[in-house]
Coordinates of C-alpha atoms and ligand atoms in Angstrom, one line a residue:
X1 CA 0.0 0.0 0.0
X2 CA 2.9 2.4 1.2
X3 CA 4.9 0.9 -2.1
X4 CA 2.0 1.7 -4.3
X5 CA 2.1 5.6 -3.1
X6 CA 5.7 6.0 -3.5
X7 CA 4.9 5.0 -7.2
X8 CA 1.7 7.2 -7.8
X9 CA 3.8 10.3 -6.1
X10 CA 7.1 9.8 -8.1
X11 CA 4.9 8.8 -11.5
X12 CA 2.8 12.6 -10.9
X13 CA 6.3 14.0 -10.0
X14 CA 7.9 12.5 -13.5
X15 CA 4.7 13.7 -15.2
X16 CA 5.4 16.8 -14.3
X17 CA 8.9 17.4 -14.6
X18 CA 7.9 15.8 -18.8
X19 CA 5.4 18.5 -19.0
X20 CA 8.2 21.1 -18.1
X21 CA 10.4 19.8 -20.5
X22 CA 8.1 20.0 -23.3
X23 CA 7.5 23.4 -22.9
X24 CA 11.6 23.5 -22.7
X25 CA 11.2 21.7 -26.5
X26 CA 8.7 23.9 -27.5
X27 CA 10.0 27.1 -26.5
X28 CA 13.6 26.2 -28.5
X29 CA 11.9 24.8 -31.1
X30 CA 10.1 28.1 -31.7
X31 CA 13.5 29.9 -30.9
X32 CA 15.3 28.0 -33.4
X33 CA 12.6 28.3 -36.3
X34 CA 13.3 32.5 -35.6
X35 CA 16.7 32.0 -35.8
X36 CA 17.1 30.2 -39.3
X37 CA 14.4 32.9 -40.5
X38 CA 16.7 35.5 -39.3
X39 CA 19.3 33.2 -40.6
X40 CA 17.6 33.1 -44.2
X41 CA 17.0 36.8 -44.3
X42 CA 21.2 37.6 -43.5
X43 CA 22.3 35.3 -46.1
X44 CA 19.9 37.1 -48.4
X45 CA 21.0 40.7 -47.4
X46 CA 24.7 39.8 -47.3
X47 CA 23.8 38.6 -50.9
X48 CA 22.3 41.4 -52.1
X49 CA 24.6 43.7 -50.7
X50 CA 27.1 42.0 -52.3
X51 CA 25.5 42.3 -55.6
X52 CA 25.3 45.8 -55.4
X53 CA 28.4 47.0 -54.4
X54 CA 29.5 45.3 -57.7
X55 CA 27.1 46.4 -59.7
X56 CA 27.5 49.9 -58.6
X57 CA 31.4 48.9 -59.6
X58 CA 30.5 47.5 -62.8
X59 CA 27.0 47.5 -64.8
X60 CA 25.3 50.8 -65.9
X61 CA 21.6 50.0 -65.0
X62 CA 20.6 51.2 -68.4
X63 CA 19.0 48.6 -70.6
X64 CA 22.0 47.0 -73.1
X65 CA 20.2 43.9 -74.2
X66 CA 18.1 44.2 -77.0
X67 CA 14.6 44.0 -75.6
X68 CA 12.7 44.5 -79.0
X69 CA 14.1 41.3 -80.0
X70 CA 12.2 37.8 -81.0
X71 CA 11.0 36.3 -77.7
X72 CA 9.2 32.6 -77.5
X73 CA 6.6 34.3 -75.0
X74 CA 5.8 37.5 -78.1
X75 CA 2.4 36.1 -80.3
X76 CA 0.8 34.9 -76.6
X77 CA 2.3 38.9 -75.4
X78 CA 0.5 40.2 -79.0
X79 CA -2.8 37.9 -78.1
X80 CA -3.4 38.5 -74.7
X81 CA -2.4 42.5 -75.3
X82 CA -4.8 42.8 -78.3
X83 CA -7.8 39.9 -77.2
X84 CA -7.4 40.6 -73.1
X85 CA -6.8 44.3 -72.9
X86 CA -8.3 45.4 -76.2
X87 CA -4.9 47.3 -76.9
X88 CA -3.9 47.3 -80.9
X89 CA -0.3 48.0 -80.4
X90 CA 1.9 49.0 -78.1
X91 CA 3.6 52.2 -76.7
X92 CA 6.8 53.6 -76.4
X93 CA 8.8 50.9 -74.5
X94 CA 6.3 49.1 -73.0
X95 CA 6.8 45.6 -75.3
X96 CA 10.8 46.1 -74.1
X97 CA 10.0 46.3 -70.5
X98 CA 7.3 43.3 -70.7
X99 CA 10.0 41.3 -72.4
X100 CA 12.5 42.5 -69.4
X101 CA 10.1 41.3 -67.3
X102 CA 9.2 38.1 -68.6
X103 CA 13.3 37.1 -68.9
X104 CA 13.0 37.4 -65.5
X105 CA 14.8 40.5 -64.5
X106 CA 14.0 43.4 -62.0
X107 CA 13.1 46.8 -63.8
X108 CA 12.8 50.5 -63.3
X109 CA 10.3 52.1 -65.7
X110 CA 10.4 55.9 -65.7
X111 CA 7.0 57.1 -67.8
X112 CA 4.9 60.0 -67.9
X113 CA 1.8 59.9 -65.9
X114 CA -1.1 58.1 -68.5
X115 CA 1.6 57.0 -70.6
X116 CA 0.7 52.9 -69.9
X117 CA 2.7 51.8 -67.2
X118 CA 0.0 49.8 -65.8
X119 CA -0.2 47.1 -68.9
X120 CA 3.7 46.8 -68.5
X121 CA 2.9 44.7 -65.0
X122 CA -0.4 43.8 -66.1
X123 CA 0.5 42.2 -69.4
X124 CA 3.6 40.4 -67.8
X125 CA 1.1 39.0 -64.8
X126 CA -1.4 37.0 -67.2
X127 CA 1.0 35.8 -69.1
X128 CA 3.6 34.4 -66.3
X129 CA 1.7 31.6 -64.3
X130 CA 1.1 32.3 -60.4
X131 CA 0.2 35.7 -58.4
X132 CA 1.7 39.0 -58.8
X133 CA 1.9 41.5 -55.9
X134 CA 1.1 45.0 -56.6
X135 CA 1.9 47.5 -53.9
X136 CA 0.3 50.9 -54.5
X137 CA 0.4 53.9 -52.5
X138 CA -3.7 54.5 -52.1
X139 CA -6.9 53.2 -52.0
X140 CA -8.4 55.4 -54.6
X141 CA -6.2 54.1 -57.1
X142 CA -6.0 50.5 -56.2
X143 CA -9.6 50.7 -56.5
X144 CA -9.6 52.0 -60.1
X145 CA -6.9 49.1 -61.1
X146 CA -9.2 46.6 -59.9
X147 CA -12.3 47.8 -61.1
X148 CA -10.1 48.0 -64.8
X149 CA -9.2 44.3 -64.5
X150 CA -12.6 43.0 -63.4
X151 CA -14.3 45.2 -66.6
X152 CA -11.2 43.3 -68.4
X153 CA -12.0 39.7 -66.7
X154 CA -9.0 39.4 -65.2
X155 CA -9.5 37.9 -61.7
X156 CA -7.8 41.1 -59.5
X157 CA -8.2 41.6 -55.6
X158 CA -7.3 43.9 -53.2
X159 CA -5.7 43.4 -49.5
X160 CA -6.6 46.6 -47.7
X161 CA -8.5 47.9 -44.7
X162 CA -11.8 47.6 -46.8
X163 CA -11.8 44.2 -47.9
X164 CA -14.5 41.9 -46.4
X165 CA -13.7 38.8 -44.4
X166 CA -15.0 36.7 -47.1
X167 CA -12.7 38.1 -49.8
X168 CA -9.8 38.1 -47.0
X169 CA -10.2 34.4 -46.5
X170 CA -10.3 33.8 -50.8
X171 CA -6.9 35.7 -50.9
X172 CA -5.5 34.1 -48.3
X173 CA -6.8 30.5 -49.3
X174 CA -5.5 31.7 -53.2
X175 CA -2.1 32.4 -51.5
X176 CA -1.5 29.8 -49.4
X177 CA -3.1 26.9 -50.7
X178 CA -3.4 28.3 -54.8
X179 CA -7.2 27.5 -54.7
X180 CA -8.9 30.0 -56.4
X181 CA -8.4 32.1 -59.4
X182 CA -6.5 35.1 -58.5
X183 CA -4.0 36.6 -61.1
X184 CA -3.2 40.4 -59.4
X185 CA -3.4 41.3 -56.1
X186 CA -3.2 44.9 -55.0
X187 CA -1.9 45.9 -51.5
X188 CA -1.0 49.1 -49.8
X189 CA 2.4 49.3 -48.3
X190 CA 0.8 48.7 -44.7
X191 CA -0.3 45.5 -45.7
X192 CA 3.8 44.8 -46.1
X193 CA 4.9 46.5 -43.1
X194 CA 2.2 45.7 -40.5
X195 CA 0.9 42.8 -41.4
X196 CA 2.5 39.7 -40.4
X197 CA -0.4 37.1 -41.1
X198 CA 0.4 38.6 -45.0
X199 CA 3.4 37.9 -45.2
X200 CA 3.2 34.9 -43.9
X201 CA 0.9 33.9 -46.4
X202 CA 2.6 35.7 -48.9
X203 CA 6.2 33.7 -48.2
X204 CA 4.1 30.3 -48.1
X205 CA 2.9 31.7 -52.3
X206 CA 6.8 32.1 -53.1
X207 CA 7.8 28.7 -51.1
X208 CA 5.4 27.1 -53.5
X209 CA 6.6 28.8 -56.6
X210 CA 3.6 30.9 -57.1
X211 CA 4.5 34.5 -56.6
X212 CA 5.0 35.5 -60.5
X213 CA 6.2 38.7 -59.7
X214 CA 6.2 42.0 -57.9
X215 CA 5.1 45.6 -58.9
X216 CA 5.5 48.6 -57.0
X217 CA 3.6 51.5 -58.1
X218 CA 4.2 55.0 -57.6
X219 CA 7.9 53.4 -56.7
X220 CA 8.9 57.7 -55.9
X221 CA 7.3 57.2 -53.0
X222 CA 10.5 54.9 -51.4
X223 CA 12.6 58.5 -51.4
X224 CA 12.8 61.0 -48.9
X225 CA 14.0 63.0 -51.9
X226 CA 10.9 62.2 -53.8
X227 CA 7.6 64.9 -54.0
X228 CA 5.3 61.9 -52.2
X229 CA 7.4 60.5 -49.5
X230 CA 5.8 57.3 -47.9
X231 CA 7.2 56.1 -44.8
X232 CA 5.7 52.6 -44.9
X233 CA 7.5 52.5 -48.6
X234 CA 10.6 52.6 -47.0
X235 CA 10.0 49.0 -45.9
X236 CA 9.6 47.4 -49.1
X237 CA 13.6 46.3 -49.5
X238 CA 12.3 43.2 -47.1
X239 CA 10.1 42.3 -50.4
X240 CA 13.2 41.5 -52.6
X241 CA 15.5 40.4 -49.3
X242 CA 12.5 37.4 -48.8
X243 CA 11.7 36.7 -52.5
X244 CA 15.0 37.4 -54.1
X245 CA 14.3 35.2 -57.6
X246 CA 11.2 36.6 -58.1
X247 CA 11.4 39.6 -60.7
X248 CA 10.8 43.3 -59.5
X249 CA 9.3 46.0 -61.6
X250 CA 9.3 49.8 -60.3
X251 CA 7.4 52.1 -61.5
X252 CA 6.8 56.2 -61.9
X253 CA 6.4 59.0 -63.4
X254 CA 8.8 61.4 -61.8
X255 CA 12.1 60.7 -60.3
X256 CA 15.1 62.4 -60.9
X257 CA 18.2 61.0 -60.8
X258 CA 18.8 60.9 -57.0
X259 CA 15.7 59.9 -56.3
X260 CA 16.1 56.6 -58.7
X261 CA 19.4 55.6 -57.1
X262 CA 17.8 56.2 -53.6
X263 CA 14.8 53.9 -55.1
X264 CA 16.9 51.5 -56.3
X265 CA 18.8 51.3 -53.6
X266 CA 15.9 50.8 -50.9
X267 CA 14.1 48.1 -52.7
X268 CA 17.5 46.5 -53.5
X269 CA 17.3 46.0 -57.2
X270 CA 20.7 47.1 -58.0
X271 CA 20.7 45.0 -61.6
X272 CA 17.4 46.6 -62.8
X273 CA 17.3 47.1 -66.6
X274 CA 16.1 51.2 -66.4
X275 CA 13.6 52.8 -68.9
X276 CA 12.7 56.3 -69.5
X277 CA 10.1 57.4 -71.6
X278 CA 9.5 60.5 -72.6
X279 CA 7.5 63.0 -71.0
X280 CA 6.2 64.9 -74.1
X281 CA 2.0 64.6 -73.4
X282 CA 0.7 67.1 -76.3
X283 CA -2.9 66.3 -75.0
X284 CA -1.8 67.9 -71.7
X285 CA -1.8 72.0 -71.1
X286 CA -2.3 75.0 -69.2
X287 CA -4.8 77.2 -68.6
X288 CA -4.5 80.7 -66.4
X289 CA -6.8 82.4 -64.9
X290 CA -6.6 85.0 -62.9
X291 CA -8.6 84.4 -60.0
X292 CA -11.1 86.4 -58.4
X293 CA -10.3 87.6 -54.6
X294 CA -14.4 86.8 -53.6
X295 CA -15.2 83.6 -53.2
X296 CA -18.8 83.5 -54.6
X297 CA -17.5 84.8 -57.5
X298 CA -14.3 82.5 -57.9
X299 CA -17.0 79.5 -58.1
X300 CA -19.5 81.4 -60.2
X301 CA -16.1 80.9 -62.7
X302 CA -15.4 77.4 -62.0
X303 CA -19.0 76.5 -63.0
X304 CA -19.5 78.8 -65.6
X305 CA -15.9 77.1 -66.9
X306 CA -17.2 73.6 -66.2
X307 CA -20.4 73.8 -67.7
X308 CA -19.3 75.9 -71.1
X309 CA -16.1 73.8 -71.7
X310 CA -17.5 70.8 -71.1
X311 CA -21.2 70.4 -71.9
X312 CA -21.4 66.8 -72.4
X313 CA -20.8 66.2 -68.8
X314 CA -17.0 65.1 -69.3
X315 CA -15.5 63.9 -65.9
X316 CA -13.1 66.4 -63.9
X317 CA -11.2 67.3 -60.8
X318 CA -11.3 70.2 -58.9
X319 CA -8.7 70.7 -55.7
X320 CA -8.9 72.3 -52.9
X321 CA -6.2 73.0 -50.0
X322 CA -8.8 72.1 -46.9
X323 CA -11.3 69.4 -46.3
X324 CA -13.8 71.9 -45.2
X325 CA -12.8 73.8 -48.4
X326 CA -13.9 70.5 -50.6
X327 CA -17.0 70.6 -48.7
X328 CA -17.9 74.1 -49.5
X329 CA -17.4 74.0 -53.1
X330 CA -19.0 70.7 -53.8
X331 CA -21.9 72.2 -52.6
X332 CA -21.7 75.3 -54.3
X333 CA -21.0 73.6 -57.4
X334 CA -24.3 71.7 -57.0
X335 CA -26.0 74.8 -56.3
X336 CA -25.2 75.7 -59.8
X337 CA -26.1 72.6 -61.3
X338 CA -23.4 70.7 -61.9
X339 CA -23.4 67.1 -59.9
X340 CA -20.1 67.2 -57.8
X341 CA -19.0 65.3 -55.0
X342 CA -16.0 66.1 -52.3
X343 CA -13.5 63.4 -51.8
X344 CA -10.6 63.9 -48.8
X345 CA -9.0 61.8 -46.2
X346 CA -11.5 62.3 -43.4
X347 CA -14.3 60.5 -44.9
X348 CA -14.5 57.2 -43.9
X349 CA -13.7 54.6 -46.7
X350 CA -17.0 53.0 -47.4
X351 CA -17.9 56.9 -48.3
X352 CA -14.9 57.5 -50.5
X353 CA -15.6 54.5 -53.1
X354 CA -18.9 54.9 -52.8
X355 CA -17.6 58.6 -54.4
X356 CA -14.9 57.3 -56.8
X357 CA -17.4 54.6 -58.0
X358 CA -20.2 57.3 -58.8
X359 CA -17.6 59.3 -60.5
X360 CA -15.9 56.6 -62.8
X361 CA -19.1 55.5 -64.0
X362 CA -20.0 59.1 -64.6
X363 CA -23.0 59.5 -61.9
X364 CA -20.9 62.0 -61.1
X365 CA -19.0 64.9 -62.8
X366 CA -16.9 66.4 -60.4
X367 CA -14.4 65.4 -57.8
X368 CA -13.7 68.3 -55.7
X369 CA -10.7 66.7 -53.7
X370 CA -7.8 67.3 -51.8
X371 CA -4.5 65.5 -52.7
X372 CA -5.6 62.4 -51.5
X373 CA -7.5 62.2 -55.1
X374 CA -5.7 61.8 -58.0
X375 CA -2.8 60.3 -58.6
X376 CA -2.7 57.5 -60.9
X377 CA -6.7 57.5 -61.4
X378 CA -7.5 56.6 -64.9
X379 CA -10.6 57.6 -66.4
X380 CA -10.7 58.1 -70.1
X381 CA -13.0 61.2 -69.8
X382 CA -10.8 62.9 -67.0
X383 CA -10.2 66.0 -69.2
X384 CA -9.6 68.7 -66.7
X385 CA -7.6 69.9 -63.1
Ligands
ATP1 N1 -0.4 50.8 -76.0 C1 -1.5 51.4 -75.7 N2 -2.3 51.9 -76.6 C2 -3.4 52.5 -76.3 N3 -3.8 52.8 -75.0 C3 -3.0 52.4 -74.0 C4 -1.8 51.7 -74.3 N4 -1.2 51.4 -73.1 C5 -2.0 51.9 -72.2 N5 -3.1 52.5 -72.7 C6 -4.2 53.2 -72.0 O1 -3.6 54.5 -71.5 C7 -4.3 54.9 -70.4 C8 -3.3 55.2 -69.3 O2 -2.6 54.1 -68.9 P1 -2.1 53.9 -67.4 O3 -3.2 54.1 -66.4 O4 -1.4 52.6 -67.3 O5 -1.1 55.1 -67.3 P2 0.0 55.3 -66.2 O6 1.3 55.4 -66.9 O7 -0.1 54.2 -65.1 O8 -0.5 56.6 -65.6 P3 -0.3 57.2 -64.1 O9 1.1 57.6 -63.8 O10 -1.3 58.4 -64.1 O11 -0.8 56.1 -63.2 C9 -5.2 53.7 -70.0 O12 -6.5 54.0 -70.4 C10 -4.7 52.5 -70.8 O13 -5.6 51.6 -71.1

């Protein structure tokens, strides 16, 4: 009976102490998976850093190959461009870059604003099998890309703060298990920076070979020396440090020459075959006026300006410093009969698509916006600012 005691204490005390140790195991366990991440993401940097400081010694960046050559992937390039995105032919440089793409290397593209950066990404993404990542500096945008592919039948998504839980869970089924159909997915730089469930779906897409490529829009944004400085860009070198075989493409339509080597340097794309367009838009002037000092009076202008130059309706922004200001003259445009909206960063984002949406299928015909409107939005008949 005593015997029997002895055994039940020592057996709990055994118990106990093989409890403890498995916490012990689990706790290195977890210790040592950080460490080989870590360990994974110094090899890659060393790497990388490596491959700059001889690139900077060596190759210009400046594309040498000849990228308007014959390339096995060009008549399913020519069908998809013509058949998928209705586009006859193609633009200054953008068949070059595509085919820079598509061979696998990282790219800077330097193009006017509306001259077609987006098919350069877009066109590279159907064709190459797997997800590409777009990273784009706002909502309003990301929405208009989207809304473009889905009119195009091209299964895009975006990652943001409005997307529903359903959609979250389809994305993140599509990336980590490929069920699904998605081709482009659109995420702000947050998503990157913050986010760690993304990324950790995101690495699990590239562990199984299916992130095709990545795309960062507006890519000024990386540069304190740049007009649109975005802190969260800053943090997009880890994209190229975790995925370094899948091919980078930059792209905006203003840097200057610090800025691109400041780009280039923060998203660690060292190699990148560079492209400049030029920035010659002859649909694109001026106008002054000299504006009134009274208020009633300047708007009496803008609508009488609105409504004579544009008759048909034809889609337009107007911009205003404040967000009370876009307030103001939204409604005093309406009071003269012409159907604005105001669109700024303190409406909520439920309210600002349901803006953009009325606007780009012309409910609307005036954004009166801040900033925060704008840049990168593509609608055919935006025909004045
Ligand atoms: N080769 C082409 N032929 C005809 N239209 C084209 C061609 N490439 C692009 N486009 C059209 O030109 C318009 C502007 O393209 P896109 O939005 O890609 O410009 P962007 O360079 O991204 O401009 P932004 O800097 O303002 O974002 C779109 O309507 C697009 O469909």
């Amino acid at each position: 009976m005593e015997d029997e005691e002895n055994i039940e204490e020592e057996l709990l005390l055994v118990e106990s102490q093989l409890n403890g140790l498995q916490d012990k195991i689990k706790t290195l366990l977890d210790q040592q998976e950080e460490l080989y991440e870590r360990q994974a993401q110094l090899k890659a940097m060393l790497e990388i850093s490596k491959t700059s400081r001889d690139a900077s010694n060596s190759a210009p960046s400046v594309a040498l190959e000849d990228w308007s050559g014959k390339f096995s992937w060009d008549s399913q390039a020519d069908d998809t461009r013509f058949n998928v995105f209705g586009i006859s032919s193609y633009r200054s440089n953008q068949r070059e870059i595509i085919n820079s793409i598509m061979s696998g290397k990282d790219v800077l593209v330097i193009m006017a604003a509306g001259g077609g950066k987006s098919l350069c990404y877009q066109l590279p993404a159907v064709l190459r099998d797997g997800i590409t990542l777009v990273v784009s500096p706002l909502l309003s945008l990301i929405q208009d890309q989207v809304m473009g592919l889905a009119a195009l039948g091209i299964p895009a998504h975006m990652l943001t703060s409005t997307t529903n839980k359903e959609i979250e869970k389809f994305i993140y089924k599509a990336l980590e298990k490929g069920e699904g159909e998605l081709k482009i997915l659109y995420v702000t730089p947050e998503k990157i920076s913050k986010s760690k469930r993304f990324m950790s779906k995101l690495e699990k897409c590239h562990h199984a070979g299916r992130l095709s490529l990545v795309a960062i829009d507006e890519a000024h944004c990386c540069s304190q020396w740049g007009h649109d400085f975005r802190p969260d860009y800053k943090n997009l070198g880890i994209l190229k440090i975790q995925f370094p075989s899948v091919p980078m493409i930059a792209l905006t339509a203003t840097a200057t020459s610090k800025v691109q080597m400041d780009l280039i340097e923060m998203l660690h794309i060292p190699r990148s075959v560079k492209f400049v367009s030029t920035v010659n838009r002859p649909n694109l002037f001026y106008r002054v006026y000299e504006k009134s000092s009274v208020g009633k009076v300047v708007i009496d202008e803008i609508a009488n300006f609105i409504s004579e130059s544009y008759p048909n309706n034809e889609s337009g922004i107007v911009y205003c410093f404040s967000r009370k200001e876009c307030e103001q003259v939204a409604k005093e445009l309406r009071g003269r009969g012409i159907s604005a909206d105001y669109y700024h960063a303190d409406m909520d984002v439920v309210a600002r698509e349901k803006v953009h949406m009325r606007w780009s299928k012309s409910k609307s015909q005036v954004i009166v916006g801040t900033v925060a409107f704008g840049m990168g939005i593509n609608k055919p008949d935006d025909l004045y600012r």
